[in-house]
Amino acid sequence: MKRPLFTFCLFVISVLVILTCCGVFSKEGNSALLPEHGSVITVIGTVCKTDSDKIYINHLQIFQSSEASSTLPDKFTFSISLDELVDTTPPRIGNSVKITGEFRQFSHATNPGEFDAYDYYAAINIYGSLRKTEISVTDNRIYPIRHFLYLIKNAGMSAIKSAYSPVDASIMNDLLFGDKSGLDPEIKELYQRVGISHILSISSLHISIIGLGIFSLLRRLRCPVKLSAIISASVLIMFGIMTGMSISAIRAIGIYIIGMMAKLLGRTTDTLTSLSLVAVIILLINPSQLTSCGFLLSFGSVTGICCLYPSLKKIASDYWHPKARYCPDTHLQKISGYLKKLLYALLNSLLAGISLTITTLPIQLYFFYEIPLFSTFLNLMVIPLMSILMICGYLSVFCPFLYIPGKICELILRFYKASAELFESFPHGQWNPGRPTPWLIILYYLLWLFVVMYPHIKQYIKKPLKIRLFKSIISIRDHIVCITPVIFILLIIGFNSPTLPTNSVIFINVGQGDCILVYTDSKDVLIIDGGSSSRSGVGQYVIKSTLKYYGFSHISAIYISHPDNDHINGIVELLSNSQKWNLRIDNLYLAKYANSETLEINALQTNAPQTNTSLISSGYIADYGSVHIDCLHPTVDFESPDTNEASMCLLLTFNNSHVYENPDYKTTLLLCGDISGFGEELLNDAILPHSPITLLKVSHHGSRYSTTDAFLSAAAPSLAFISAGANNNYGHPHAETLQRLKEHGCTYYSTIDCGAITINIKPSCITIKKYIDLYNAD
């Protein structure tokens, strides 16, 4: 079938992809239009949207003095948390407001795998938030339709909250009205881990039930086709506005409207053409959606169903298909015929799920770094009940006097949770190869395209193309199924290869704290410290994300220098959630000295029942391939009331004599925790036999009371690295410490300026990459 409109849309999308790769649609230029982060500004704008926890304003004029300093483009939106509006009635949609508050610009990621808030919100045209606000309404005009839809949504959500338990109500409000603000975090994480979080999005199923339901009802009432199409499409548009117009909702509503327009005009259309046309419209309005995870997953999943599913279905039908007609002589033959039909329907559902998974696999790995292996089978149990859940859910909202629909919803939600927990308990349920490289993704989709296109080009092959394999003749033309394993072989070999070179060290930017990750040539992953006093959830949102990004789910050892929160709270998160996050941690090492903090040690051991916990002191040695570790401090009999002075100090020696031409070539890395005072004085003597030191992690985040002249003279480091948080309350790193480093000829790098700092020990050289500037290598 010829698709001229699809071909044109494909051409437009290709042009937009090329322009995006060339940086034409970069979002960075918009940052220059925004106020300074942390500045107090006055904003005049219009309330364009209201959620249960935030309001959003656009048409922004910004005042930083008596005169307007800037007028932002109409698409720019600021968000304001309703928690900030103390003793103030929230404005209505359409109100003009004047707001004074502290401007907060969303930040970029500063670590591999970390969530990039700026890119995420910029893709939906939200460029900042206001805190500590004072708000006043300057014009009471409202957008009547939007405000009416907001009232309906609030009434529906209130009905849900009164009819269900808090956890079930949060799920139903998300499922029926697209409100994610109150979604129970444990349920959200559970659904994400097992691969069924998509059921909480407003998608094609909602549109089919509502749109086609209204259209069919109007036609039964003998309403004209044209009027029925217009009414159903209008209701869907209002439903989309009410639920927030997510990408999946826009896609589904757009396809429905195009289908209705084709029916009214007497034309034909197909899902693939409609899908491409909707994608072009979205991208022309907001090209940055092309790099958005939501856009790629939403359109990629439907593309898989439209393109790959027919090919896989044809392959399956070549091997087995139940007969279309049955002439049973007995009841047993009749039952057998029904069972074959049922099995064929299950096979088609399974093939549809496989098509979706195969098509979106690189997208999921690129953004989330891991996938649940059993999600396709779990969705076979979950998706068939979605229609019942939605219909009963809306009945429980609009017909609250009915008792049964609400109970059916509760039973289905219980079934979903039990099924998710069951599948999560299966061993090896998560596959974490890390983020694939772009060239591997391109090769993957070239193979995917070949499988999709082969049934169409097969007819042009005059003779079957045959190859000899294990003394058998296999016809590629007739058995395309032989091509499919190639894709999975590519996945196993390519996607599962870590992108981080061996003998690498990463100083992870955890803010005001420390975390060092070491990846050795023996494939061992080591973590030294992991905590922060300036960032909450650093274990989940920073350390775990970095591990997943590189495909690391097995940690050979964690070393904790001392039990202060800014070195340990992220590690506690990893230990407590290791099973849930699919992390295996073999060993945990803490410093042993005369007055060790037993309370902290006992707390760590409680959180790590599956991990071997040991206490070590000076004299401890360990080898991980060519990486040799020496513990230089503290001694067993060391006493100090200050945990900083008793910090565990590790010397890592990268002995590459068996790899490099120079047999004496070694690189040393000294990790000092927060050592200072008397502890640092003792360390000076222990360092001398290993001096000069190649790499130094500056102790105590660059405090003026550590890294003294005597210490620098003893260590003689060439390069130094400082882990500290921007604008921290302690003033780290102090100017005196930086001056001492300069005077001793030591070049230093700080996570404040560089983000995560990655060091790779190569033959006869060391490369340093800053995450904030990946192209800067020394």
mmCIF file of N, CA and C in Angstrom, residues 434-490:
data_model
loop_
_atom_site.group_PDB
_atom_site.id
_atom_site.type_symbol
_atom_site.label_atom_id
_atom_site.label_comp_id
_atom_site.label_asym_id
_atom_site.label_seq_id
_atom_site.Cartn_x
_atom_site.Cartn_y
_atom_site.Cartn_z
ATOM 1 N N GLY A 434 23.566 -1.406 31.394
ATOM 2 C CA GLY A 434 24.012 -0.018 31.345
ATOM 3 C C GLY A 434 23.539 0.671 30.080
ATOM 4 N N ARG A 435 23.988 1.915 29.898
ATOM 5 C CA ARG A 435 23.578 2.686 28.715
ATOM 6 C C ARG A 435 24.351 2.209 27.486
ATOM 7 N N PRO A 436 23.664 1.801 26.417
ATOM 8 C CA PRO A 436 24.359 1.358 25.209
ATOM 9 C C PRO A 436 24.963 2.534 24.452
ATOM 10 N N THR A 437 25.984 2.266 23.681
ATOM 11 C CA THR A 437 26.620 3.311 22.883
ATOM 12 C C THR A 437 25.760 3.627 21.672
ATOM 13 N N PRO A 438 25.832 4.863 21.147
ATOM 14 C CA PRO A 438 24.990 5.240 20.001
ATOM 15 C C PRO A 438 25.181 4.354 18.780
ATOM 16 N N TRP A 439 26.423 3.962 18.479
ATOM 17 C CA TRP A 439 26.633 3.145 17.276
ATOM 18 C C TRP A 439 25.956 1.790 17.410
ATOM 19 N N LEU A 440 25.901 1.256 18.624
ATOM 20 C CA LEU A 440 25.245 -0.020 18.833
ATOM 21 C C LEU A 440 23.732 0.114 18.666
ATOM 22 N N ILE A 441 23.183 1.239 19.102
ATOM 23 C CA ILE A 441 21.751 1.484 18.914
ATOM 24 C C ILE A 441 21.417 1.590 17.429
ATOM 25 N N ILE A 442 22.265 2.283 16.671
ATOM 26 C CA ILE A 442 22.042 2.420 15.226
ATOM 27 C C ILE A 442 22.077 1.052 14.555
ATOM 28 N N LEU A 443 23.069 0.236 14.894
ATOM 29 C CA LEU A 443 23.163 -1.097 14.314
ATOM 30 C C LEU A 443 21.954 -1.942 14.688
ATOM 31 N N TYR A 444 21.501 -1.812 15.916
ATOM 32 C CA TYR A 444 20.320 -2.556 16.379
ATOM 33 C C TYR A 444 19.103 -2.222 15.527
ATOM 34 N N TYR A 445 18.871 -0.933 15.300
ATOM 35 C CA TYR A 445 17.680 -0.546 14.547
ATOM 36 C C TYR A 445 17.811 -0.847 13.058
ATOM 37 N N LEU A 446 19.039 -0.941 12.543
ATOM 38 C CA LEU A 446 19.207 -1.393 11.157
ATOM 39 C C LEU A 446 18.770 -2.854 11.032
ATOM 40 N N LEU A 447 19.128 -3.676 12.017
ATOM 41 C CA LEU A 447 18.669 -5.064 12.021
ATOM 42 C C LEU A 447 17.155 -5.141 12.200
ATOM 43 N N TRP A 448 16.649 -4.288 13.083
ATOM 44 C CA TRP A 448 15.194 -4.233 13.301
ATOM 45 C C TRP A 448 14.479 -3.868 11.999
ATOM 46 N N LEU A 449 15.024 -2.893 11.275
ATOM 47 C CA LEU A 449 14.419 -2.462 10.015
ATOM 48 C C LEU A 449 14.460 -3.577 8.984
ATOM 49 N N PHE A 450 15.539 -4.345 8.975
ATOM 50 C CA PHE A 450 15.628 -5.454 8.032
ATOM 51 C C PHE A 450 14.539 -6.482 8.305
ATOM 52 N N VAL A 451 14.325 -6.815 9.562
ATOM 53 C CA VAL A 451 13.286 -7.787 9.909
ATOM 54 C C VAL A 451 11.907 -7.263 9.508
ATOM 55 N N VAL A 452 11.684 -5.968 9.702
ATOM 56 C CA VAL A 452 10.386 -5.372 9.368
ATOM 57 C C VAL A 452 10.156 -5.357 7.855
ATOM 58 N N MET A 453 11.197 -5.021 7.114
ATOM 59 C CA MET A 453 11.040 -4.832 5.674
ATOM 60 C C MET A 453 11.136 -6.131 4.886
ATOM 61 N N TYR A 454 11.679 -7.174 5.469
ATOM 62 C CA TYR A 454 11.923 -8.382 4.704
ATOM 63 C C TYR A 454 10.667 -8.982 4.074
ATOM 64 N N PRO A 455 9.533 -9.069 4.789
ATOM 65 C CA PRO A 455 8.343 -9.626 4.135
ATOM 66 C C PRO A 455 7.927 -8.842 2.889
ATOM 67 N N HIS A 456 8.286 -7.552 2.817
ATOM 68 C CA HIS A 456 7.888 -6.737 1.670
ATOM 69 C C HIS A 456 8.857 -6.894 0.496
ATOM 70 N N ILE A 457 10.133 -7.168 0.799
ATOM 71 C CA ILE A 457 11.109 -7.292 -0.288
ATOM 72 C C ILE A 457 11.324 -8.753 -0.693
ATOM 73 N N LYS A 458 10.756 -9.679 0.096
ATOM 74 C CA LYS A 458 10.954 -11.092 -0.193
ATOM 75 C C LYS A 458 10.400 -11.473 -1.557
ATOM 76 N N GLN A 459 9.334 -10.794 -1.952
ATOM 77 C CA GLN A 459 8.694 -11.154 -3.218
ATOM 78 C C GLN A 459 9.569 -10.825 -4.425
ATOM 79 N N TYR A 460 10.543 -9.927 -4.218
ATOM 80 C CA TYR A 460 11.412 -9.559 -5.328
ATOM 81 C C TYR A 460 12.607 -10.500 -5.474
ATOM 82 N N ILE A 461 12.795 -11.400 -4.519
ATOM 83 C CA ILE A 461 13.867 -12.383 -4.615
ATOM 84 C C ILE A 461 13.352 -13.568 -5.431
ATOM 85 N N LYS A 462 13.903 -13.764 -6.610
ATOM 86 C CA LYS A 462 13.376 -14.779 -7.520
ATOM 87 C C LYS A 462 13.638 -16.186 -7.015
ATOM 88 N N LYS A 463 14.828 -16.423 -6.473
ATOM 89 C CA LYS A 463 15.159 -17.744 -5.978
ATOM 90 C C LYS A 463 15.448 -17.661 -4.478
ATOM 91 N N PRO A 464 15.050 -18.672 -3.753
ATOM 92 C CA PRO A 464 15.337 -18.648 -2.311
ATOM 93 C C PRO A 464 16.828 -18.582 -2.046
ATOM 94 N N LEU A 465 17.227 -17.692 -1.175
ATOM 95 C CA LEU A 465 18.623 -17.562 -0.771
ATOM 96 C C LEU A 465 18.888 -18.574 0.342
ATOM 97 N N LYS A 466 19.780 -19.525 0.059
ATOM 98 C CA LYS A 466 19.993 -20.603 1.010
ATOM 99 C C LYS A 466 21.434 -20.615 1.496
ATOM 100 N N ILE A 467 21.598 -20.999 2.754
ATOM 101 C CA ILE A 467 22.936 -21.149 3.325
ATOM 102 C C ILE A 467 23.037 -22.525 3.963
ATOM 103 N N ARG A 468 24.258 -23.075 4.018
ATOM 104 C CA ARG A 468 24.484 -24.372 4.638
ATOM 105 C C ARG A 468 24.915 -24.157 6.077
ATOM 106 N N LEU A 469 24.180 -24.734 7.013
ATOM 107 C CA LEU A 469 24.473 -24.576 8.434
ATOM 108 C C LEU A 469 24.246 -25.916 9.117
ATOM 109 N N PHE A 470 25.342 -26.470 9.718
ATOM 110 C CA PHE A 470 25.265 -27.769 10.367
ATOM 111 C C PHE A 470 24.678 -28.832 9.420
ATOM 112 N N LYS A 471 25.183 -28.788 8.159
ATOM 113 C CA LYS A 471 24.807 -29.759 7.123
ATOM 114 C C LYS A 471 23.323 -29.734 6.795
ATOM 115 N N SER A 472 22.664 -28.612 7.092
ATOM 116 C CA SER A 472 21.252 -28.465 6.761
ATOM 117 C C SER A 472 21.095 -27.264 5.856
ATOM 118 N N ILE A 473 20.095 -27.303 5.026
ATOM 119 C CA ILE A 473 19.811 -26.189 4.138
ATOM 120 C C ILE A 473 18.727 -25.335 4.776
ATOM 121 N N ILE A 474 19.049 -24.050 4.996
ATOM 122 C CA ILE A 474 18.086 -23.134 5.600
ATOM 123 C C ILE A 474 17.771 -22.036 4.592
ATOM 124 N N SER A 475 16.533 -21.850 4.274
ATOM 125 C CA SER A 475 16.118 -20.803 3.344
ATOM 126 C C SER A 475 15.808 -19.544 4.130
ATOM 127 N N ILE A 476 16.649 -18.508 3.943
ATOM 128 C CA ILE A 476 16.414 -17.239 4.645
ATOM 129 C C ILE A 476 15.127 -16.607 4.144
ATOM 130 N N ARG A 477 14.829 -16.817 2.892
ATOM 131 C CA ARG A 477 13.625 -16.199 2.355
ATOM 132 C C ARG A 477 12.380 -16.772 3.009
ATOM 133 N N ASP A 478 12.381 -18.072 3.229
ATOM 134 C CA ASP A 478 11.189 -18.718 3.780
ATOM 135 C C ASP A 478 11.194 -18.781 5.296
ATOM 136 N N HIS A 479 12.374 -18.641 5.901
ATOM 137 C CA HIS A 479 12.460 -18.771 7.359
ATOM 138 C C HIS A 479 13.192 -17.572 7.938
ATOM 139 N N ILE A 480 12.546 -16.436 7.912
ATOM 140 C CA ILE A 480 13.158 -15.204 8.417
ATOM 141 C C ILE A 480 13.413 -15.272 9.920
ATOM 142 N N VAL A 481 12.775 -16.243 10.578
ATOM 143 C CA VAL A 481 12.971 -16.395 12.016
ATOM 144 C C VAL A 481 14.448 -16.602 12.350
ATOM 145 N N CYS A 482 15.249 -17.061 11.375
ATOM 146 C CA CYS A 482 16.683 -17.247 11.631
ATOM 147 C C CYS A 482 17.401 -15.927 11.841
ATOM 148 N N ILE A 483 16.808 -14.833 11.374
ATOM 149 C CA ILE A 483 17.456 -13.530 11.519
ATOM 150 C C ILE A 483 17.277 -12.983 12.936
ATOM 151 N N THR A 484 16.139 -13.305 13.550
ATOM 152 C CA THR A 484 15.816 -12.733 14.853
ATOM 153 C C THR A 484 16.877 -13.006 15.920
ATOM 154 N N PRO A 485 17.426 -14.234 16.034
ATOM 155 C CA PRO A 485 18.449 -14.447 17.069
ATOM 156 C C PRO A 485 19.669 -13.560 16.927
ATOM 157 N N VAL A 486 19.938 -13.072 15.716
ATOM 158 C CA VAL A 486 21.093 -12.195 15.534
ATOM 159 C C VAL A 486 20.961 -10.960 16.420
ATOM 160 N N ILE A 487 19.737 -10.456 16.510
ATOM 161 C CA ILE A 487 19.502 -9.269 17.330
ATOM 162 C C ILE A 487 19.827 -9.560 18.792
ATOM 163 N N PHE A 488 19.382 -10.698 19.269
ATOM 164 C CA PHE A 488 19.609 -11.012 20.676
ATOM 165 C C PHE A 488 21.073 -11.337 20.961
ATOM 166 N N ILE A 489 21.763 -11.942 20.000
ATOM 167 C CA ILE A 489 23.203 -12.152 20.158
ATOM 168 C C ILE A 489 23.912 -10.811 20.262
ATOM 169 N N LEU A 490 23.479 -9.877 19.425
ATOM 170 C CA LEU A 490 24.055 -8.532 19.478
ATOM 171 C C LEU A 490 23.809 -7.895 20.834
#
